[in-house]
């Protein structure tokens, strides 16, 4: 069945996207030129990258490069021409962000180590404190927050870990930490 009308094609693509039958991101400049007829292809590809990164967590420090794609993904299913699309999706869904500097390196906060760096100087200094208590702490809350606020943590990249980050703006610092067991987020 062919649909010659461009507007009807856009509507159909939107309906298929809403139903989860196909992926269409026509409103996103990074993704508008690629359509996915099998959404599992995206899910399986991104999970394969995350699983590969988890195996080498200490060596990687949360960093993913395009060379990691070739190692983690089957070439016949995920050709090199698809790598940029998967990276753009990871950015769109706040799973990763591009690190400043040369080369294409991306930080995936979910792959960061669990250990908090030594922040005594910041935590013992006077300041305001806030605590957000949740009935259920949404999984991935802090990694997505790290992606959303990454411009404010670039000065001290060593102050990022899977469940926390130190943000800096206008000479002020904020330590944001999540505790999944206690179902809370603390800000100092």
PDB file of C-alpha atoms in Angstrom:
ATOM      1  CA  UNK A   1       0.000   0.000   0.000  1.00  0.00           C
ATOM      2  CA  UNK A   2       1.451   3.359  -1.019  1.00  0.00           C
ATOM      3  CA  UNK A   3       0.545   6.722   0.417  1.00  0.00           C
ATOM      4  CA  UNK A   4       1.485   9.509  -2.001  1.00  0.00           C
ATOM      5  CA  UNK A   5       0.431  12.408   0.259  1.00  0.00           C
ATOM      6  CA  UNK A   6       3.390  13.706   2.317  1.00  0.00           C
ATOM      7  CA  UNK A   7       1.194  14.912   5.189  1.00  0.00           C
ATOM      8  CA  UNK A   8      -0.576  11.550   5.412  1.00  0.00           C
ATOM      9  CA  UNK A   9       2.850   9.847   5.436  1.00  0.00           C
ATOM     10  CA  UNK A  10       3.935  12.040   8.375  1.00  0.00           C
ATOM     11  CA  UNK A  11       0.715  11.267  10.263  1.00  0.00           C
ATOM     12  CA  UNK A  12       1.081   7.538   9.651  1.00  0.00           C
ATOM     13  CA  UNK A  13       4.716   7.626  10.824  1.00  0.00           C
ATOM     14  CA  UNK A  14       3.564   9.468  13.968  1.00  0.00           C
ATOM     15  CA  UNK A  15       0.857   6.886  14.696  1.00  0.00           C
ATOM     16  CA  UNK A  16       3.267   3.994  14.187  1.00  0.00           C
ATOM     17  CA  UNK A  17       5.721   5.715  16.554  1.00  0.00           C
ATOM     18  CA  UNK A  18       3.050   6.203  19.243  1.00  0.00           C
ATOM     19  CA  UNK A  19       2.043   2.550  18.942  1.00  0.00           C
ATOM     20  CA  UNK A  20       5.673   1.428  19.224  1.00  0.00           C
ATOM     21  CA  UNK A  21       5.569  -0.333  15.882  1.00  0.00           C
ATOM     22  CA  UNK A  22       8.204   1.936  14.330  1.00  0.00           C
ATOM     23  CA  UNK A  23      10.419   4.742  15.569  1.00  0.00           C
ATOM     24  CA  UNK A  24      10.214   8.149  13.950  1.00  0.00           C
ATOM     25  CA  UNK A  25      11.833  11.267  15.409  1.00  0.00           C
ATOM     26  CA  UNK A  26      10.980  13.827  12.748  1.00  0.00           C
ATOM     27  CA  UNK A  27      10.965  16.661  15.315  1.00  0.00           C
ATOM     28  CA  UNK A  28      14.577  16.020  16.347  1.00  0.00           C
ATOM     29  CA  UNK A  29      17.254  17.379  14.000  1.00  0.00           C
ATOM     30  CA  UNK A  30      19.713  14.692  15.089  1.00  0.00           C
ATOM     31  CA  UNK A  31      17.366  11.817  14.263  1.00  0.00           C
ATOM     32  CA  UNK A  32      14.875  12.952  11.632  1.00  0.00           C
ATOM     33  CA  UNK A  33      16.571  11.278   8.672  1.00  0.00           C
ATOM     34  CA  UNK A  34      16.477   7.745  10.090  1.00  0.00           C
ATOM     35  CA  UNK A  35      13.419   5.580  10.717  1.00  0.00           C
ATOM     36  CA  UNK A  36      13.405   2.273  12.554  1.00  0.00           C
ATOM     37  CA  UNK A  37      10.855  -0.389  11.693  1.00  0.00           C
ATOM     38  CA  UNK A  38      11.935  -2.698  14.528  1.00  0.00           C
ATOM     39  CA  UNK A  39      12.219  -0.839  17.880  1.00  0.00           C
ATOM     40  CA  UNK A  40      13.892  -3.934  19.430  1.00  0.00           C
ATOM     41  CA  UNK A  41      16.898  -3.209  17.194  1.00  0.00           C
ATOM     42  CA  UNK A  42      17.462   0.053  19.106  1.00  0.00           C
ATOM     43  CA  UNK A  43      16.860  -1.451  22.541  1.00  0.00           C
ATOM     44  CA  UNK A  44      19.125  -4.442  21.952  1.00  0.00           C
ATOM     45  CA  UNK A  45      21.893  -2.269  20.484  1.00  0.00           C
ATOM     46  CA  UNK A  46      21.934   0.210  23.365  1.00  0.00           C
ATOM     47  CA  UNK A  47      21.780  -2.567  25.967  1.00  0.00           C
ATOM     48  CA  UNK A  48      24.667  -4.359  24.255  1.00  0.00           C
ATOM     49  CA  UNK A  49      26.746  -1.168  24.545  1.00  0.00           C
ATOM     50  CA  UNK A  50      25.825  -0.723  28.208  1.00  0.00           C
ATOM     51  CA  UNK A  51      26.579  -4.369  29.041  1.00  0.00           C
ATOM     52  CA  UNK A  52      29.964  -4.156  27.296  1.00  0.00           C
ATOM     53  CA  UNK A  53      30.739  -0.982  29.226  1.00  0.00           C
ATOM     54  CA  UNK A  54      29.771  -2.579  32.533  1.00  0.00           C
ATOM     55  CA  UNK A  55      32.266  -5.402  32.021  1.00  0.00           C
ATOM     56  CA  UNK A  56      35.138  -2.927  31.795  1.00  0.00           C
ATOM     57  CA  UNK A  57      33.763  -0.258  34.144  1.00  0.00           C
ATOM     58  CA  UNK A  58      37.028   0.476  35.965  1.00  0.00           C
ATOM     59  CA  UNK A  59      39.090   0.881  32.805  1.00  0.00           C
ATOM     60  CA  UNK A  60      36.523   2.997  31.004  1.00  0.00           C
ATOM     61  CA  UNK A  61      35.447   5.374  33.766  1.00  0.00           C
ATOM     62  CA  UNK A  62      32.075   5.700  32.041  1.00  0.00           C
ATOM     63  CA  UNK A  63      33.539   6.644  28.665  1.00  0.00           C
ATOM     64  CA  UNK A  64      32.254   5.169  25.422  1.00  0.00           C
ATOM     65  CA  UNK A  65      33.935   5.633  22.033  1.00  0.00           C
ATOM     66  CA  UNK A  66      32.930   4.592  18.543  1.00  0.00           C
ATOM     67  CA  UNK A  67      35.585   1.872  18.640  1.00  0.00           C
ATOM     68  CA  UNK A  68      33.590   0.336  21.505  1.00  0.00           C
ATOM     69  CA  UNK A  69      30.647  -0.034  19.127  1.00  0.00           C
ATOM     70  CA  UNK A  70      32.579  -2.384  16.853  1.00  0.00           C
ATOM     71  CA  UNK A  71      33.497  -4.551  19.835  1.00  0.00           C
ATOM     72  CA  UNK A  72      30.034  -4.622  21.424  1.00  0.00           C
ATOM     73  CA  UNK A  73      27.775  -4.812  18.382  1.00  0.00           C
ATOM     74  CA  UNK A  74      27.449  -7.491  15.700  1.00  0.00           C
ATOM     75  CA  UNK A  75      28.590  -5.889  12.419  1.00  0.00           C
ATOM     76  CA  UNK A  76      25.954  -7.610  10.287  1.00  0.00           C
ATOM     77  CA  UNK A  77      23.135  -6.226  12.434  1.00  0.00           C
ATOM     78  CA  UNK A  78      24.728  -2.890  13.383  1.00  0.00           C
ATOM     79  CA  UNK A  79      26.870  -1.555  10.515  1.00  0.00           C
ATOM     80  CA  UNK A  80      29.216   1.378  11.142  1.00  0.00           C
ATOM     81  CA  UNK A  81      26.738   3.665   9.366  1.00  0.00           C
ATOM     82  CA  UNK A  82      24.290   3.151  12.285  1.00  0.00           C
ATOM     83  CA  UNK A  83      26.661   4.151  15.094  1.00  0.00           C
ATOM     84  CA  UNK A  84      25.856   7.864  14.912  1.00  0.00           C
ATOM     85  CA  UNK A  85      22.132   7.146  15.040  1.00  0.00           C
ATOM     86  CA  UNK A  86      22.529   5.030  18.182  1.00  0.00           C
ATOM     87  CA  UNK A  87      24.671   7.744  19.785  1.00  0.00           C
ATOM     88  CA  UNK A  88      22.080  10.412  18.971  1.00  0.00           C
ATOM     89  CA  UNK A  89      19.382   8.217  20.534  1.00  0.00           C
ATOM     90  CA  UNK A  90      21.500   7.788  23.661  1.00  0.00           C
ATOM     91  CA  UNK A  91      21.809  11.572  23.855  1.00  0.00           C
ATOM     92  CA  UNK A  92      18.099  12.087  23.246  1.00  0.00           C
ATOM     93  CA  UNK A  93      17.142   9.667  26.025  1.00  0.00           C
ATOM     94  CA  UNK A  94      19.718  11.221  28.384  1.00  0.00           C
ATOM     95  CA  UNK A  95      21.878   8.113  28.578  1.00  0.00           C
ATOM     96  CA  UNK A  96      25.064   9.827  27.388  1.00  0.00           C
ATOM     97  CA  UNK A  97      26.634  13.135  26.426  1.00  0.00           C
ATOM     98  CA  UNK A  98      29.617  14.072  24.321  1.00  0.00           C
ATOM     99  CA  UNK A  99      32.725  15.008  26.283  1.00  0.00           C
ATOM    100  CA  UNK A 100      34.509  18.225  25.352  1.00  0.00           C
ATOM    101  CA  UNK A 101      37.851  17.993  23.585  1.00  0.00           C
ATOM    102  CA  UNK A 102      39.230  16.077  20.684  1.00  0.00           C
ATOM    103  CA  UNK A 103      37.814  12.804  19.477  1.00  0.00           C
ATOM    104  CA  UNK A 104      34.350  11.435  19.844  1.00  0.00           C
ATOM    105  CA  UNK A 105      34.129  10.359  23.446  1.00  0.00           C
ATOM    106  CA  UNK A 106      30.855  10.085  25.302  1.00  0.00           C
ATOM    107  CA  UNK A 107      30.210   9.811  29.014  1.00  0.00           C
ATOM    108  CA  UNK A 108      27.585   7.268  30.033  1.00  0.00           C
ATOM    109  CA  UNK A 109      26.844   8.049  33.710  1.00  0.00           C
ATOM    110  CA  UNK A 110      25.272   4.616  34.196  1.00  0.00           C
ATOM    111  CA  UNK A 111      28.765   3.179  33.586  1.00  0.00           C
ATOM    112  CA  UNK A 112      30.521   5.363  36.158  1.00  0.00           C
ATOM    113  CA  UNK A 113      31.917   3.809  39.306  1.00  0.00           C
ATOM    114  CA  UNK A 114      29.852   3.652  42.481  1.00  0.00           C
ATOM    115  CA  UNK A 115      32.436   5.164  44.831  1.00  0.00           C
ATOM    116  CA  UNK A 116      31.988   8.782  45.813  1.00  0.00           C
ATOM    117  CA  UNK A 117      35.205  10.822  45.594  1.00  0.00           C
ATOM    118  CA  UNK A 118      36.539  12.594  48.688  1.00  0.00           C
ATOM    119  CA  UNK A 119      34.286  15.637  49.013  1.00  0.00           C
ATOM    120  CA  UNK A 120      34.822  16.457  52.681  1.00  0.00           C
ATOM    121  CA  UNK A 121      35.927  20.011  51.883  1.00  0.00           C
ATOM    122  CA  UNK A 122      32.644  20.684  50.100  1.00  0.00           C
ATOM    123  CA  UNK A 123      30.373  18.759  52.471  1.00  0.00           C
ATOM    124  CA  UNK A 124      31.849  20.336  55.607  1.00  0.00           C
ATOM    125  CA  UNK A 125      31.613  23.889  54.309  1.00  0.00           C
ATOM    126  CA  UNK A 126      28.614  25.980  55.380  1.00  0.00           C
ATOM    127  CA  UNK A 127      25.691  25.985  53.003  1.00  0.00           C
ATOM    128  CA  UNK A 128      22.111  25.038  52.430  1.00  0.00           C
ATOM    129  CA  UNK A 129      20.913  21.459  52.469  1.00  0.00           C
ATOM    130  CA  UNK A 130      17.911  19.905  50.800  1.00  0.00           C
ATOM    131  CA  UNK A 131      16.544  16.400  50.940  1.00  0.00           C
ATOM    132  CA  UNK A 132      14.009  14.924  48.545  1.00  0.00           C
ATOM    133  CA  UNK A 133      12.392  11.774  49.894  1.00  0.00           C
ATOM    134  CA  UNK A 134      10.638   9.464  47.450  1.00  0.00           C
ATOM    135  CA  UNK A 135       8.186   6.620  47.871  1.00  0.00           C
ATOM    136  CA  UNK A 136      10.072   5.006  44.980  1.00  0.00           C
ATOM    137  CA  UNK A 137      13.306   6.547  43.737  1.00  0.00           C
ATOM    138  CA  UNK A 138      13.118   6.410  39.939  1.00  0.00           C
ATOM    139  CA  UNK A 139      15.884   4.211  38.550  1.00  0.00           C
ATOM    140  CA  UNK A 140      18.333   6.194  36.469  1.00  0.00           C
ATOM    141  CA  UNK A 141      17.346   9.499  38.075  1.00  0.00           C
ATOM    142  CA  UNK A 142      20.906  10.592  38.905  1.00  0.00           C
ATOM    143  CA  UNK A 143      22.515   9.369  35.671  1.00  0.00           C
ATOM    144  CA  UNK A 144      19.925  11.343  33.667  1.00  0.00           C
ATOM    145  CA  UNK A 145      20.452  14.344  35.942  1.00  0.00           C
ATOM    146  CA  UNK A 146      24.205  14.135  35.286  1.00  0.00           C
ATOM    147  CA  UNK A 147      23.534  14.200  31.541  1.00  0.00           C
ATOM    148  CA  UNK A 148      21.133  17.153  31.848  1.00  0.00           C
ATOM    149  CA  UNK A 149      23.555  19.213  33.952  1.00  0.00           C
ATOM    150  CA  UNK A 150      26.872  18.079  32.479  1.00  0.00           C
ATOM    151  CA  UNK A 151      27.905  21.614  31.512  1.00  0.00           C
ATOM    152  CA  UNK A 152      28.031  22.449  35.222  1.00  0.00           C
ATOM    153  CA  UNK A 153      30.310  19.512  36.100  1.00  0.00           C
ATOM    154  CA  UNK A 154      32.877  19.773  33.307  1.00  0.00           C
ATOM    155  CA  UNK A 155      35.393  21.683  35.447  1.00  0.00           C
ATOM    156  CA  UNK A 156      35.768  18.667  37.760  1.00  0.00           C
ATOM    157  CA  UNK A 157      34.964  15.482  35.810  1.00  0.00           C
ATOM    158  CA  UNK A 158      36.391  13.364  38.643  1.00  0.00           C
ATOM    159  CA  UNK A 159      33.512  14.554  40.788  1.00  0.00           C
ATOM    160  CA  UNK A 160      30.977  12.456  38.889  1.00  0.00           C
ATOM    161  CA  UNK A 161      29.990   8.982  40.009  1.00  0.00           C
ATOM    162  CA  UNK A 162      26.985   6.822  39.241  1.00  0.00           C
ATOM    163  CA  UNK A 163      24.848   8.142  42.100  1.00  0.00           C
ATOM    164  CA  UNK A 164      26.128  11.683  42.405  1.00  0.00           C
ATOM    165  CA  UNK A 165      27.775  14.742  40.953  1.00  0.00           C
ATOM    166  CA  UNK A 166      29.282  18.062  41.993  1.00  0.00           C
ATOM    167  CA  UNK A 167      27.936  21.005  40.028  1.00  0.00           C
ATOM    168  CA  UNK A 168      29.646  24.372  39.751  1.00  0.00           C
ATOM    169  CA  UNK A 169      28.154  27.665  38.664  1.00  0.00           C
ATOM    170  CA  UNK A 170      29.262  31.231  39.311  1.00  0.00           C
ATOM    171  CA  UNK A 171      31.795  30.083  41.905  1.00  0.00           C
ATOM    172  CA  UNK A 172      29.252  28.047  43.870  1.00  0.00           C
ATOM    173  CA  UNK A 173      29.283  24.269  44.280  1.00  0.00           C
ATOM    174  CA  UNK A 174      26.412  21.862  44.833  1.00  0.00           C
ATOM    175  CA  UNK A 175      26.833  18.214  45.781  1.00  0.00           C
ATOM    176  CA  UNK A 176      23.888  16.149  44.532  1.00  0.00           C
ATOM    177  CA  UNK A 177      23.728  12.538  45.745  1.00  0.00           C
ATOM    178  CA  UNK A 178      21.125   9.797  45.490  1.00  0.00           C
ATOM    179  CA  UNK A 179      20.671   6.948  47.933  1.00  0.00           C
ATOM    180  CA  UNK A 180      18.556   4.233  46.323  1.00  0.00           C
ATOM    181  CA  UNK A 181      18.301   2.203  49.539  1.00  0.00           C
ATOM    182  CA  UNK A 182      16.955   5.205  51.491  1.00  0.00           C
ATOM    183  CA  UNK A 183      14.956   6.417  48.450  1.00  0.00           C
ATOM    184  CA  UNK A 184      16.235   9.983  48.661  1.00  0.00           C
ATOM    185  CA  UNK A 185      18.276  12.670  46.941  1.00  0.00           C
ATOM    186  CA  UNK A 186      20.414  15.014  49.060  1.00  0.00           C
ATOM    187  CA  UNK A 187      21.746  18.366  47.881  1.00  0.00           C
ATOM    188  CA  UNK A 188      24.397  20.331  49.761  1.00  0.00           C
TER     189      UNK A 188
END
